[in-house]
Amino acid sequence: KSDLVGLPEGVIEAAAQEAEKKGHAGKWLFNLQAPSFIPFMQYAQNRELRKKLWMAYNTRAFRDSFDNQELVKKIVRFRHERAELLGFTTHADFVLSERMAQSTEKVMDFLNKLLVPSRKAADRDIAELRSFKKSLDGNDEVMPWDFAYYSEKLREKKFKYSEEELRPFFQLENVIEGVFEHARRLYGLTFREVVDVPKYHPDVRTFEVREERTNNYVGLFYTDFFPRETKKSGAWMTAYREQGYSNGHVRRPHVSIVCNFTKPTASKPSLLTYDEVQTLFHEFGHALHGLLSQCTYRSLAGTNVYWDFVELPSQIMENWVREKEGLDIFARHYKTKQAIPPELVEKIKKSSQFQSGYSSMRQLQFALLDMAWHSQNPTLISEVDIFETKVTDPVRVLPKIPGTNSSVGFSHIFAGGYSAGYYSYKWAEVLDADAFEYFQEHGLFNREIADKFRNFVLSRGGTEHPMDLYKKFRGREPDPQALLRREGLISL
C-alpha cells in the first residue's frame, strides 16, 4: 500500500474495484485508460511506478508483438497513392482541398505563427517547473513521467488548490443538469429522460430534446459515461441517425456522447475533475451541432462539415465553465450543496493559463508530426522512429525517451479522421476564442448572439463554406490574436 502514497482516495477505491473484477481482491489495478492513468501520473509519489506506467503507455504497439510500424508506413503509402491517382501531390493536398485552410502552405504558416509565442512561453513553463522541483528534491531534472506530478504540486502552490479540491463540486448528475441548463438559456432547449428507448448497455441514458417555446421535437440524446471492458478510452460524439429528409419527411437526429468518467461506488458518487467537466461540455457542443441541424441532406447535416470547422461548436462550449456565471449554474458541493466559492472560481480562471505554453507546444508538435507524415512522399521514409525524431526534436519541450514512439499509437491520424487535420484543434481554438469574445462583449447568455451562432453555425452543417458561415455570425474573419490573448501567450 506504500506504493499508493499521494493518490486520492477515490482513485485508490476505483483501482481496488478494477483489481477485484480481475480476480485480485485486496490489490489495486491501474491501467492505461485515462481515469486510471492520468491521476496516477499526477499524484503518485512513487517515481519508479510513474515511470513504469508512463513507459507502458508510450511504448504501446512499438517493437513488441503488436508493433504498428509497418502498418503506419502502409497507411501513409496507400494514402499517398490515392492522392496521386486523384491528381494531388500529397495526401495533405488532397485533404486540404476541402478544408477552411485550403493548402499545406497555409497550414504550415498558421502553425509556425503560433510556434514563436508558444515556444517562449513553454521555455518559461519548464524553467519554472525545474526551479520548483529543485526546491523540493535538490535537483532540477524533469523527465516526462515527472511532468504531471510536479505540475500538479506547482499548481497547488501557486493557486492554493488542487484538482481534487474541485471534484466535490462536480458531481456528474449536477454537471449533466448544468449542461442542459446552458442549452436552455442559450438555445431554448429542454431535456427529459425517457426510459422506453432501446439501449445497448445499462449504463446508457436517453433524453428527449424539445424546443422550450414551441415544444417541437428536436431529437434524441444518449449518454454513455463510464468505462467498461471492450469500450475504448477517450471521449467522443456519435450520430446514430443524422438529421435530414427521407421520403419527403424530416428525420430528427439521434446523437450520443461517450466518455470514460470514474464510475460511482457504494460510498461515493461520480465526481469529475475540472478537465472532465470541460470534456463533457466539449462533447455536448458536438451533440448540439448534430441536434440543431436543419439541412436537407444527411450527408451535409450536423457535424458533416469541413474538418477544421467541426471543433468550433465543441470547443466554444468549454468557455462557459471558465466563467463564474457558467459555473454558478451547476457547481455545488455534493454533500453540503454549497455553491462553488467565488475565490475558487477565481483560482480556476487564474490557473487556466497555467503552463499554456507547454500545452500549446505539445499540440503543435502533434500537428507538425501529422503534417510531416502526410505532406511528403512516404516511400522516402524508411524508419518510423527516425522520421518522428527528426520532425519532433526541433519542437520538443521534454526529451524523447529511447524506445518510445507516438506515431504508432497516434490513433487520431491513423485510426481516426484527423490525417492531415490535427492542426484543426489549434485552428478551432482560434475560432472558438474569437467567437466567445463576441459573447463576452454582449453577455455570456445573450440570446441574440446565441441565435446567430445557432442559425449560422449549428444549423447549417456543411451546406456553405465555413468561412462564409463564420463571417455571417461574427461579421468578419476570425482573429488569431484572440487565442493568444486567452492563453496568455501575448500581453493584452
Short mmCIF file of C-alpha atoms in Angstrom, two decimals, residues 132-139:
data_model
loop_
_atom_site.label_atom_id
_atom_site.label_comp_id
_atom_site.label_asym_id
_atom_site.label_seq_id
_atom_site.Cartn_x
_atom_site.Cartn_y
_atom_site.Cartn_z
CA PHE A 132 10.30 24.32 -8.31
CA LYS A 133 11.43 20.69 -8.45
CA LYS A 134 14.92 21.67 -7.33
CA SER A 135 13.46 23.46 -4.32
CA LEU A 136 11.73 20.20 -3.35
CA ASP A 137 14.20 17.48 -4.33
CA GLY A 138 17.54 19.20 -4.72
CA ASN A 139 17.75 18.55 -8.47
#
